[in-house]
Amino acid sequence: MDSRPQFRTAAVSTIVATIVAGSFLSRALTSQTLSNQSGTTARIAGAAQAFVSTLDERARAKAVYPTDSAQKTNWSNLPTGIYQRNSLRLGDLNPAQRAAVMKLLATALSAEGYRKVVDIMNGDELLQQRGSAGRGGGGGPRFGLDEYYIAFIGTPSTTAPWMLQFGGHHLAINLTLAGNQASMAPSLPATQPASFTFEGKTVRPLGDENDKAFLLINALDAKQKGQAIIGSRVADLVLGPGQDGKTIQPEGIRASALSAQQQTMLWDIVREWSGIMADAYAEPRFTELKSHLNDTYFAWSGPTTNGSAAYFRIQGPTLVIEYAPQNGVDHIHTIYRDPTNDYGAKIAKR
Amino acid sequence: MTTGRRLRSDRSLKVVFAVAALVASVTNASAHRLDELLQAARIGIDDGRLHLELDLTPGVALSEAIVADIDRNQDRSFSRDEQDAFVGNVLGALLVMADGRALHLSTDSLSFPAVEVLQRGEGFIRIRAEAALLPATAGQHAIFVRNSFRKDVSVYLANALIPQSDRIAVNAQKRDGPQSELTIEYTVAPARIGATSLWMTAMTIVAMILVLKSAAKTYPHLP
């Protein structure tokens, strides 16, 4: 008896079954992802609404702005006293309200992202303790935990677009939510000091970013380094505060010219920024960033020995990350942008 | 010393002390750029136009000197004439060349912060300028920019923007160490003849042939 027809039938059945199962699995995963995102948005909106409900009318006016408000772009790396943020100051809140703000941040960010934000704020508190600038008065710059500000651009919602804006000296988190979509661009995690002792432990708010980048540049061979290294000093962020809507020509080595291991190292650096927002949003964002491998670049300026001050940039069609040390290694500025989706421009339209 | 001079002198001293106090308070606790002028230039290349964006951010220790450069009549405000004069000085210190030919920059727009904002070390001056480029011929081209404004106190950033035209592609950016000089090497692709243009050209040729044939029949004696 010829067994070929039976084999053919079995093979076709297997292929069809695999396709159908794959399709169901894919749909189930997509559905699960969307469900996670919607659930996260609901939790963030709930935490935001809980905080807003504790505010009196005057405080609410400083915290909640219309969706078209210019407050959206009112953020900076500079401290109070040099830069006026206008929004609601943590130092003007009672302990329960401050706790509600931190609970909101813990809900809106990943565990690692929240840790980074708290470390940056603790570094600034140390500046305040070490420094001479007046706290709560005078004309000079002011530092410390009291000098962080919160605002909502639009009303916290599970469906309509709105933005959570939190920041102060060396920190700007601009998280736009629109239903089950989110964008954390532009955001500015920076730090000074870059390393300090807090509760007996050494804290380096942006230490992983620094170390992973040095690992990658030193994993490149001479030819790759020649492509990656820019032969001039980059003094500061090119696309820092006030530079919305600009797209500079990418430079450096194309990610597609890196080995698989080097690419993994590159994405590991990217995750330090894209992973600041809650995991439910960070994962799809990361998948999207990886889909632009051929058009993503890594550029470096400065020495390649860890412990030196070196600038680097990772740029793709939907990504700009810059890391710019200021006059040494103890003061770091960084920026994270999505040229297509800063302030949620893309997701707010949907 | 006249009373007027003494008053000006007292005022200057007060300003110096105020700036010194502010710098001291900033220096003690933070290391933001204090005594440098950050000049960030972005250059866009378009079909027939060069666009220059230049942001000047003076550190707080320099802000009074920059304010004095702009506010020539010392009335603590920047009039349009004073702004234009300052921008003229800045653009005058820029050399911009296209394929070796010097370009004339004209101001497109400018924005200045209030005097007190600049004094706090917060604001920046933004200049937008343009220059005409020769019609883009297909092939390799180069733009050279040299910024010599206040070289004694400046740090620079210089970058090409991604061209809006898909005919233009930036191939390389070459800078000197401090980025006060930037050469942008770019390629202009040949102009593509669109399907509509081809169709129109073909129709015109057919029409001309028909007209000539008709003319030949009507006037057979014509050569």
Coordinates of C-alpha atoms in Angstrom, one line a residue:
Chain A
M1 CA 0.0 0.0 0.0
D2 CA 1.3 3.4 -0.9
S3 CA 1.9 5.4 2.3
R4 CA 2.6 8.7 0.5
P5 CA -1.0 10.0 0.5
Q6 CA -1.3 9.3 4.2
F7 CA 2.0 11.0 4.9
R8 CA 0.9 14.0 2.8
T9 CA -2.4 14.3 4.7
A10 CA -0.6 14.0 8.0
A11 CA 2.0 16.7 7.0
V12 CA -0.7 19.1 5.7
S13 CA -2.8 18.5 8.9
T14 CA 0.3 19.2 11.0
I15 CA 1.1 22.4 9.1
V16 CA -2.5 23.6 9.3
A17 CA -2.7 22.8 13.0
T18 CA 0.5 24.6 13.7
I19 CA -0.7 27.7 11.8
V20 CA -4.0 27.7 13.6
A21 CA -2.4 27.1 17.0
G22 CA 0.2 29.8 16.3
S23 CA -2.5 32.2 15.3
F24 CA -4.5 31.5 18.4
L25 CA -1.4 31.8 20.6
S26 CA -0.4 35.1 18.9
R27 CA -3.9 36.5 19.4
A28 CA -3.9 35.3 23.0
L29 CA -0.5 37.0 23.6
T30 CA -1.5 40.2 21.9
S31 CA -4.8 40.2 23.8
Q32 CA -2.8 39.5 27.1
T33 CA -0.4 42.4 26.3
L34 CA -3.3 44.8 25.5
S35 CA -5.0 43.7 28.7
N36 CA -1.8 44.3 30.7
Q37 CA -1.5 47.7 29.2
S38 CA -5.1 48.6 29.8
G39 CA -4.8 47.4 33.4
T40 CA -1.6 49.4 33.9
T41 CA -3.3 52.6 32.5
A42 CA -6.2 52.0 34.8
R43 CA -3.9 51.6 37.9
I44 CA -1.9 54.7 37.0
A45 CA -5.1 56.8 36.3
G46 CA -6.5 55.6 39.5
A47 CA -3.4 56.5 41.5
A48 CA -3.4 59.9 39.8
Q49 CA -7.0 60.6 40.5
A50 CA -6.5 59.5 44.1
F51 CA -3.7 62.1 44.5
V52 CA -5.7 64.9 42.7
S53 CA -8.7 64.3 45.0
T54 CA -6.5 65.2 48.0
L55 CA -5.7 68.7 46.6
D56 CA -7.6 71.9 47.4
E57 CA -8.6 74.2 44.6
R58 CA -5.4 76.3 44.7
A59 CA -3.1 73.2 44.6
R60 CA -5.3 71.6 41.9
A61 CA -4.8 74.7 39.7
K62 CA -1.1 74.2 39.8
A63 CA -1.3 70.5 39.2
V64 CA -3.9 70.0 36.4
Y65 CA -3.5 71.7 33.0
P66 CA -5.5 71.6 29.8
T67 CA -4.2 69.2 27.1
D68 CA -3.0 72.1 25.0
S69 CA -1.2 73.9 27.8
A70 CA 2.3 75.1 27.3
Q71 CA 3.1 73.5 30.6
K72 CA 3.7 70.3 28.5
T73 CA 7.1 71.5 27.4
N74 CA 7.9 73.3 30.7
W75 CA 10.7 71.0 32.0
S76 CA 14.4 71.3 32.4
N77 CA 17.5 69.7 33.9
L78 CA 18.1 73.0 35.8
P79 CA 17.2 73.5 39.5
T80 CA 14.6 75.7 41.0
G81 CA 15.9 79.2 41.3
I82 CA 17.4 79.0 37.9
Y83 CA 14.4 77.4 36.2
Q84 CA 10.7 78.1 37.0
R85 CA 8.5 75.0 36.6
N86 CA 5.2 76.5 37.8
S87 CA 3.6 73.1 38.7
L88 CA 3.0 71.6 42.2
R89 CA 6.0 71.5 44.5
L90 CA 6.5 68.4 46.7
G91 CA 7.7 70.7 49.5
D92 CA 4.2 72.3 49.5
L93 CA 2.4 69.0 50.1
N94 CA 1.6 67.2 53.3
P95 CA 3.1 63.8 54.1
A96 CA 0.0 61.9 52.9
Q97 CA 0.0 63.8 49.6
R98 CA 3.8 63.2 49.1
A99 CA 3.2 59.5 49.7
A100 CA 0.5 59.5 47.1
V101 CA 2.8 61.1 44.6
M102 CA 5.5 58.4 45.2
K103 CA 2.8 55.7 45.0
L104 CA 1.7 57.1 41.6
L105 CA 5.3 57.1 40.4
A106 CA 5.8 53.5 41.6
T107 CA 2.7 52.5 39.7
A108 CA 3.6 54.4 36.5
L109 CA 7.2 53.2 36.3
S110 CA 8.9 49.9 36.4
A111 CA 10.7 48.8 39.6
E112 CA 14.0 49.7 38.1
G113 CA 12.7 53.0 36.7
Y114 CA 11.3 54.0 40.1
R115 CA 14.6 53.1 41.8
K116 CA 16.4 55.3 39.3
V117 CA 14.1 58.3 39.9
V118 CA 14.4 57.9 43.7
D119 CA 18.2 57.6 43.5
I120 CA 18.3 60.8 41.4
M121 CA 16.2 62.6 43.9
N122 CA 18.3 61.3 46.8
G123 CA 21.5 62.5 45.0
D124 CA 19.9 66.0 44.8
E125 CA 19.0 65.8 48.5
L126 CA 22.7 65.2 49.1
L127 CA 23.6 68.2 47.1
Q128 CA 21.2 70.2 49.3
Q129 CA 22.9 68.9 52.4
R130 CA 26.4 69.5 51.1
G131 CA 25.6 72.8 49.5
S132 CA 25.2 76.3 50.5
A133 CA 22.2 77.2 48.3
G134 CA 19.2 78.6 50.3
R135 CA 16.3 76.2 50.8
G136 CA 12.9 77.6 50.2
G137 CA 14.0 81.2 49.6
G138 CA 16.6 83.5 48.2
G139 CA 17.5 84.0 44.6
G140 CA 20.0 81.1 44.2
P141 CA 19.4 77.6 43.0
R142 CA 17.5 75.2 45.4
F143 CA 18.1 71.5 45.7
G144 CA 16.7 68.6 47.6
L145 CA 13.6 66.4 47.8
D146 CA 11.2 69.3 48.3
E147 CA 12.2 70.8 44.9
Y148 CA 10.5 68.3 42.7
Y149 CA 7.3 69.1 40.9
I150 CA 4.3 67.3 39.6
A151 CA 1.7 68.2 36.9
F152 CA -1.0 66.5 34.8
I153 CA -1.5 67.7 31.3
G154 CA -5.1 66.7 30.6
T155 CA -7.3 64.8 33.1
P156 CA -6.1 61.4 34.2
S157 CA -8.2 58.9 32.2
T158 CA -8.2 55.3 31.1
T159 CA -9.2 56.3 27.6
A160 CA -8.4 59.9 26.7
P161 CA -4.8 61.1 26.3
W162 CA -3.1 62.8 29.3
M163 CA 0.4 63.3 30.5
L164 CA 2.1 62.8 33.9
Q165 CA 4.9 65.3 34.3
F166 CA 7.3 64.8 37.2
G167 CA 10.7 66.5 37.6
G168 CA 13.1 68.9 39.1
H169 CA 16.8 69.3 39.1
H170 CA 18.3 66.6 36.9
L171 CA 15.0 64.9 36.3
A172 CA 12.1 65.1 33.9
I173 CA 9.6 62.3 33.4
N174 CA 7.0 63.1 30.7
L175 CA 4.7 60.0 30.5
T176 CA 1.9 60.3 28.0
L177 CA -0.9 57.8 28.3
A178 CA -3.6 57.2 25.7
G179 CA -5.8 54.2 26.5
N180 CA -3.5 51.1 26.3
Q181 CA -0.7 53.1 24.7
A182 CA 2.1 55.0 26.4
S183 CA 5.2 57.1 25.5
M184 CA 7.8 58.3 28.0
A185 CA 9.4 60.7 25.5
P186 CA 11.0 63.1 26.0
S187 CA 12.4 62.3 29.5
L188 CA 15.6 63.4 31.1
P189 CA 17.2 61.3 33.8
A190 CA 20.4 62.9 35.0
T191 CA 22.4 63.0 38.2
Q192 CA 24.9 64.8 40.4
P193 CA 26.6 63.3 42.2
A194 CA 27.0 60.3 40.0
S195 CA 28.1 58.2 42.9
F196 CA 27.2 58.6 46.6
T197 CA 26.6 56.7 49.8
F198 CA 23.0 56.4 51.0
E199 CA 22.0 54.4 54.0
G200 CA 25.3 52.7 54.0
K201 CA 25.2 51.6 50.3
T202 CA 26.9 53.0 47.3
V203 CA 24.4 54.4 44.9
R204 CA 25.1 55.2 41.2
P205 CA 21.8 56.4 39.7
L206 CA 23.1 56.1 36.1
G207 CA 26.0 53.7 36.8
D208 CA 24.6 50.8 34.8
E209 CA 24.1 53.1 31.7
N210 CA 27.7 54.2 32.0
D211 CA 29.2 50.7 32.6
K212 CA 27.2 49.0 29.9
A213 CA 28.2 51.6 27.3
F214 CA 31.9 51.3 28.2
L215 CA 31.5 47.5 27.9
L216 CA 30.1 47.9 24.4
I217 CA 32.7 50.4 23.1
N218 CA 35.4 48.1 24.4
A219 CA 33.8 45.1 22.7
L220 CA 34.2 46.7 19.3
D221 CA 37.2 45.9 17.1
A222 CA 39.4 48.6 15.8
K223 CA 37.4 49.0 12.5
Q224 CA 34.1 49.2 14.4
K225 CA 35.6 51.7 16.9
G226 CA 36.7 53.8 13.9
Q227 CA 33.1 54.0 12.8
A228 CA 31.6 54.5 16.2
I229 CA 33.9 57.2 17.6
I230 CA 33.3 60.9 16.7
G231 CA 36.6 62.8 16.6
S232 CA 35.3 65.9 18.4
R233 CA 34.2 66.9 21.9
V234 CA 30.5 66.8 22.5
A235 CA 30.0 69.3 25.3
D236 CA 26.4 68.7 26.2
L237 CA 23.2 67.1 25.0
V238 CA 22.4 68.0 21.4
L239 CA 18.7 67.4 21.8
G240 CA 18.2 68.4 25.4
P241 CA 15.5 70.6 26.9
G242 CA 14.0 73.1 24.4
Q243 CA 15.0 71.1 21.4
D244 CA 11.7 69.4 20.6
G245 CA 10.9 68.4 17.1
K246 CA 14.5 68.3 15.8
T247 CA 16.0 65.3 14.1
I248 CA 19.7 65.3 13.6
Q249 CA 21.7 63.3 11.2
P250 CA 22.7 60.0 12.9
E251 CA 26.3 59.2 13.3
G252 CA 28.5 56.3 14.5
I253 CA 28.3 52.6 13.7
R254 CA 25.1 51.0 12.4
A255 CA 23.7 48.4 14.8
S256 CA 23.5 46.0 11.8
A257 CA 27.3 46.2 11.6
L258 CA 27.6 44.8 15.2
S259 CA 27.9 41.1 16.0
A260 CA 24.9 39.4 17.6
Q261 CA 26.6 39.7 21.0
Q262 CA 27.4 43.4 20.5
Q263 CA 23.8 44.0 19.4
T264 CA 22.6 42.4 22.7
M265 CA 24.9 44.7 24.6
L266 CA 23.5 47.7 22.7
W267 CA 19.9 46.8 23.4
D268 CA 20.9 46.2 27.0
I269 CA 21.9 49.9 27.2
V270 CA 18.7 51.0 25.4
R271 CA 16.6 49.2 28.0
E272 CA 18.1 51.4 30.7
W273 CA 16.0 54.2 29.3
S274 CA 13.1 52.5 27.5
G275 CA 12.6 50.3 30.6
I276 CA 12.0 53.2 33.0
M277 CA 8.2 53.1 32.2
A278 CA 6.0 50.3 33.5
D279 CA 6.8 46.9 32.1
A280 CA 3.5 46.6 30.3
Y281 CA 4.5 49.6 28.0
A282 CA 8.2 49.0 28.1
E283 CA 8.1 45.6 26.5
P284 CA 6.2 46.5 23.3
R285 CA 8.3 49.7 23.0
F286 CA 11.5 47.6 23.2
T287 CA 10.2 45.2 20.5
E288 CA 9.4 48.2 18.3
L289 CA 12.9 49.7 18.8
K290 CA 14.6 46.3 17.9
S291 CA 12.6 46.3 14.7
H292 CA 14.7 49.3 13.5
L293 CA 18.0 47.5 13.8
N294 CA 19.3 48.5 10.4
D295 CA 18.7 52.2 11.0
T296 CA 19.9 52.4 14.6
Y297 CA 23.4 53.9 15.3
F298 CA 25.8 54.0 18.2
A299 CA 28.2 57.0 18.4
W300 CA 30.9 57.7 21.0
S301 CA 33.0 60.7 21.9
G302 CA 35.8 60.6 24.4
P303 CA 38.1 58.1 26.1
T304 CA 37.2 54.5 26.2
T305 CA 38.5 53.6 29.6
N306 CA 35.7 53.3 32.2
G307 CA 36.0 56.0 34.8
S308 CA 36.6 58.6 32.1
A309 CA 34.1 61.2 30.9
A310 CA 32.7 60.1 27.6
Y311 CA 29.6 61.0 25.6
F312 CA 27.5 58.5 23.7
R313 CA 24.4 58.6 21.5
I314 CA 22.1 55.8 20.3
Q315 CA 19.8 57.0 17.5
G316 CA 17.2 55.2 15.4
P317 CA 14.1 56.3 13.5
T318 CA 12.0 56.3 16.8
L319 CA 14.8 56.8 19.3
V320 CA 17.4 59.2 20.5
I321 CA 19.4 58.5 23.7
E322 CA 22.2 60.8 24.7
Y323 CA 24.6 60.5 27.7
A324 CA 26.7 63.6 28.3
P325 CA 29.0 64.0 31.2
Q326 CA 29.5 67.6 32.4
N327 CA 33.1 68.6 33.2
G328 CA 34.0 65.2 34.6
V329 CA 32.3 62.0 35.6
D330 CA 30.3 63.2 38.7
H331 CA 27.7 65.2 36.8
I332 CA 25.7 63.4 34.0
H333 CA 23.0 64.7 31.7
T334 CA 21.0 62.2 29.6
I335 CA 18.0 62.5 27.3
Y336 CA 15.5 60.0 25.9
R337 CA 13.4 61.0 22.9
D338 CA 11.2 59.4 20.3
P339 CA 11.2 61.8 17.3
T340 CA 7.9 60.3 16.1
N341 CA 6.2 60.2 19.5
D342 CA 7.5 62.9 21.8
Y343 CA 4.7 64.0 24.2
G344 CA 2.7 61.1 22.8
A345 CA 2.2 62.9 19.4
K346 CA 1.6 59.6 17.6
I347 CA -0.5 57.7 20.2
A348 CA -2.7 60.8 21.1
K349 CA -3.9 60.9 17.5
R350 CA -5.1 57.3 17.5
Chain B
M1 CA 34.0 112.0 39.3
T2 CA 30.5 113.3 38.3
T3 CA 27.4 112.2 40.1
G4 CA 26.2 110.4 37.0
R5 CA 29.5 108.5 36.7
R6 CA 29.4 107.6 40.4
L7 CA 25.9 106.3 40.1
R8 CA 26.9 104.2 37.2
S9 CA 29.9 103.0 39.0
D10 CA 27.9 102.1 42.1
R11 CA 25.4 100.2 39.9
S12 CA 28.2 98.3 38.2
L13 CA 29.6 97.3 41.6
K14 CA 26.2 96.1 42.7
V15 CA 25.8 94.1 39.6
V16 CA 29.3 92.6 40.0
F17 CA 28.6 91.7 43.6
A18 CA 25.2 90.2 42.8
V19 CA 26.7 88.1 40.0
A20 CA 29.6 87.0 42.2
A21 CA 27.1 86.0 45.0
L22 CA 25.0 84.0 42.5
V23 CA 28.0 82.3 41.0
A24 CA 29.4 81.4 44.4
S25 CA 26.1 79.9 45.4
V26 CA 25.8 77.9 42.2
T27 CA 29.5 76.9 42.3
N28 CA 29.3 75.6 45.8
A29 CA 26.6 73.0 45.1
S30 CA 26.4 72.4 41.4
A31 CA 28.6 72.2 38.4
H32 CA 26.4 73.6 35.7
R33 CA 28.1 75.5 32.9
L34 CA 28.9 78.8 34.5
D35 CA 31.6 80.6 32.7
E36 CA 31.1 79.3 29.2
L37 CA 28.9 80.2 26.3
L38 CA 27.3 77.1 24.8
Q39 CA 26.7 77.7 21.1
A40 CA 24.6 74.9 19.5
A41 CA 24.3 75.0 15.7
R42 CA 22.0 72.8 13.6
I43 CA 22.3 73.1 9.8
G44 CA 19.5 72.0 7.5
I45 CA 20.1 71.6 3.8
D46 CA 17.1 71.9 1.5
D47 CA 16.5 72.3 -2.2
G48 CA 18.1 75.6 -2.9
R49 CA 18.2 76.8 0.8
L50 CA 20.5 76.4 3.8
H51 CA 18.8 76.8 7.2
L52 CA 20.9 77.6 10.3
E53 CA 19.6 77.3 13.8
L54 CA 21.9 78.7 16.5
D55 CA 21.1 78.7 20.2
L56 CA 23.4 80.7 22.5
T57 CA 23.2 79.7 26.2
P58 CA 25.5 81.8 28.4
G59 CA 26.5 80.4 31.8
V60 CA 25.4 82.5 34.8
A61 CA 28.9 84.0 35.2
L62 CA 28.9 85.2 31.7
S63 CA 25.4 86.4 31.5
E64 CA 26.1 89.9 32.6
A65 CA 28.7 90.4 29.9
I66 CA 26.4 89.0 27.3
V67 CA 23.6 91.3 28.5
A68 CA 26.0 94.2 28.3
D69 CA 26.8 93.2 24.7
I70 CA 23.2 93.3 23.8
D71 CA 21.7 96.1 26.0
R72 CA 23.9 98.9 24.6
N73 CA 21.8 101.7 26.1
Q74 CA 21.7 99.9 29.5
D75 CA 18.0 100.3 30.0
R76 CA 17.7 96.7 31.1
S77 CA 15.7 95.6 28.1
F78 CA 16.5 94.3 24.7
S79 CA 15.1 96.5 22.0
R80 CA 14.6 95.2 18.5
D81 CA 17.5 97.3 17.2
E82 CA 19.8 96.0 20.0
Q83 CA 18.7 92.4 19.2
D84 CA 19.4 93.0 15.5
A85 CA 22.8 94.5 16.2
F86 CA 23.8 91.6 18.4
V87 CA 22.6 89.0 15.9
G88 CA 24.5 90.9 13.2
N89 CA 27.7 90.5 15.3
V90 CA 27.0 86.8 15.8
L91 CA 26.2 86.1 12.1
G92 CA 29.2 88.3 11.1
A93 CA 31.5 85.9 13.0
L94 CA 30.1 82.9 11.1
L95 CA 31.7 81.7 7.9
V96 CA 29.4 79.5 5.8
M97 CA 30.5 78.1 2.5
A98 CA 28.8 75.9 -0.1
D99 CA 31.2 74.0 -2.3
G100 CA 33.9 76.6 -1.5
R101 CA 31.6 79.6 -2.2
A102 CA 30.9 82.0 0.8
L103 CA 27.2 82.3 1.5
H104 CA 25.3 85.4 2.8
L105 CA 23.2 84.6 5.8
S106 CA 20.0 86.6 6.4
T107 CA 18.1 86.5 9.7
D108 CA 14.8 84.5 9.4
S109 CA 13.7 84.8 13.1
L110 CA 15.2 85.5 16.5
S111 CA 14.1 85.2 20.1
F112 CA 15.7 86.7 23.2
P113 CA 14.7 86.0 26.8
A114 CA 14.1 88.8 29.2
V115 CA 17.2 90.4 30.7
E116 CA 16.5 89.0 34.1
V117 CA 16.0 85.5 32.7
L118 CA 19.3 85.6 30.9
Q119 CA 20.9 86.9 34.1
R120 CA 19.7 83.9 36.0
G121 CA 21.6 81.7 33.6
E122 CA 18.3 80.2 32.4
G123 CA 17.4 81.4 29.0
F124 CA 19.0 81.1 25.6
I125 CA 19.1 83.3 22.5
R126 CA 17.8 81.5 19.4
I127 CA 18.7 82.7 16.0
R128 CA 17.3 81.3 12.7
A129 CA 19.0 82.3 9.5
E130 CA 18.9 81.3 5.9
A131 CA 21.1 81.4 2.8
A132 CA 20.4 80.7 -0.8
L133 CA 22.2 77.8 -2.3
L134 CA 22.8 77.4 -6.0
P135 CA 20.3 75.0 -7.6
A136 CA 21.2 71.6 -6.5
T137 CA 23.0 69.7 -9.2
A138 CA 23.3 65.9 -8.9
G139 CA 26.5 64.8 -7.3
Q140 CA 28.7 65.4 -4.3
H141 CA 28.5 68.7 -2.4
A142 CA 29.9 70.2 0.8
I143 CA 28.8 72.8 3.3
F144 CA 31.5 74.3 5.6
V145 CA 30.6 76.3 8.8
R146 CA 33.0 78.0 11.0
N147 CA 31.8 79.8 14.2
S148 CA 34.2 82.4 15.6
F149 CA 31.8 84.3 17.8
R150 CA 33.3 84.8 21.3
K151 CA 35.8 82.0 20.9
D152 CA 37.4 82.9 24.1
V153 CA 34.5 81.7 26.2
S154 CA 32.6 79.3 23.9
V155 CA 31.9 75.6 23.7
Y156 CA 30.2 74.4 20.6
L157 CA 27.9 71.8 19.2
A158 CA 27.4 71.6 15.5
N159 CA 25.1 69.1 13.7
A160 CA 23.4 68.5 10.4
L161 CA 19.7 68.0 10.5
I162 CA 18.2 65.2 8.5
P163 CA 17.3 66.8 5.1
Q164 CA 13.6 67.1 4.3
S165 CA 14.2 66.4 0.6
D166 CA 14.6 62.7 -0.2
R167 CA 17.0 63.8 -3.0
I168 CA 19.5 65.0 -0.5
A169 CA 21.5 62.5 1.7
V170 CA 24.2 63.5 4.2
N171 CA 27.2 61.3 3.9
A172 CA 29.5 62.6 6.5
Q173 CA 30.0 65.3 9.2
K174 CA 33.6 66.3 9.8
R175 CA 34.4 68.6 12.7
D176 CA 37.4 70.1 14.4
G177 CA 38.0 69.0 18.1
P178 CA 35.8 71.7 19.7
Q179 CA 33.1 71.6 17.0
S180 CA 33.6 75.3 16.1
E181 CA 34.0 74.0 12.5
L182 CA 31.8 71.5 10.7
T183 CA 31.9 70.2 7.2
I184 CA 28.8 68.4 5.9
E185 CA 29.4 66.2 2.9
Y186 CA 26.2 65.4 1.1
T187 CA 24.9 63.9 -2.1
V188 CA 22.1 65.2 -4.4
A189 CA 20.4 62.5 -6.4
P190 CA 19.4 63.3 -10.0
A191 CA 16.0 64.8 -10.3
R192 CA 13.5 62.1 -11.0
I193 CA 11.1 62.6 -13.9
G194 CA 7.7 61.6 -12.5
A195 CA 5.2 59.4 -14.4
T196 CA 3.0 62.4 -15.0
S197 CA 5.8 64.4 -16.5
L198 CA 6.7 61.5 -18.8
W199 CA 3.1 61.1 -19.9
M200 CA 2.8 64.9 -20.6
T201 CA 6.0 64.8 -22.6
A202 CA 4.8 61.8 -24.7
M203 CA 1.5 63.5 -25.3
T204 CA 3.1 66.7 -26.4
I205 CA 5.4 64.8 -28.9
V206 CA 2.4 62.9 -30.3
A207 CA 0.4 66.2 -30.6
M208 CA 3.4 67.9 -32.4
I209 CA 3.7 65.0 -34.9
L210 CA 0.0 65.1 -35.6
V211 CA 0.1 68.9 -36.2
L212 CA 3.1 68.6 -38.5
K213 CA 1.4 65.8 -40.5
S214 CA -1.8 67.8 -40.8
A215 CA 0.3 70.9 -41.9
A216 CA 2.1 68.8 -44.5
K217 CA -1.3 67.6 -46.0
T218 CA -2.8 71.1 -46.0
Y219 CA 0.3 72.9 -47.4
P220 CA 2.0 70.3 -49.7
H221 CA 4.1 72.9 -51.3
L222 CA 5.9 73.6 -48.0
P223 CA 9.5 72.3 -47.9

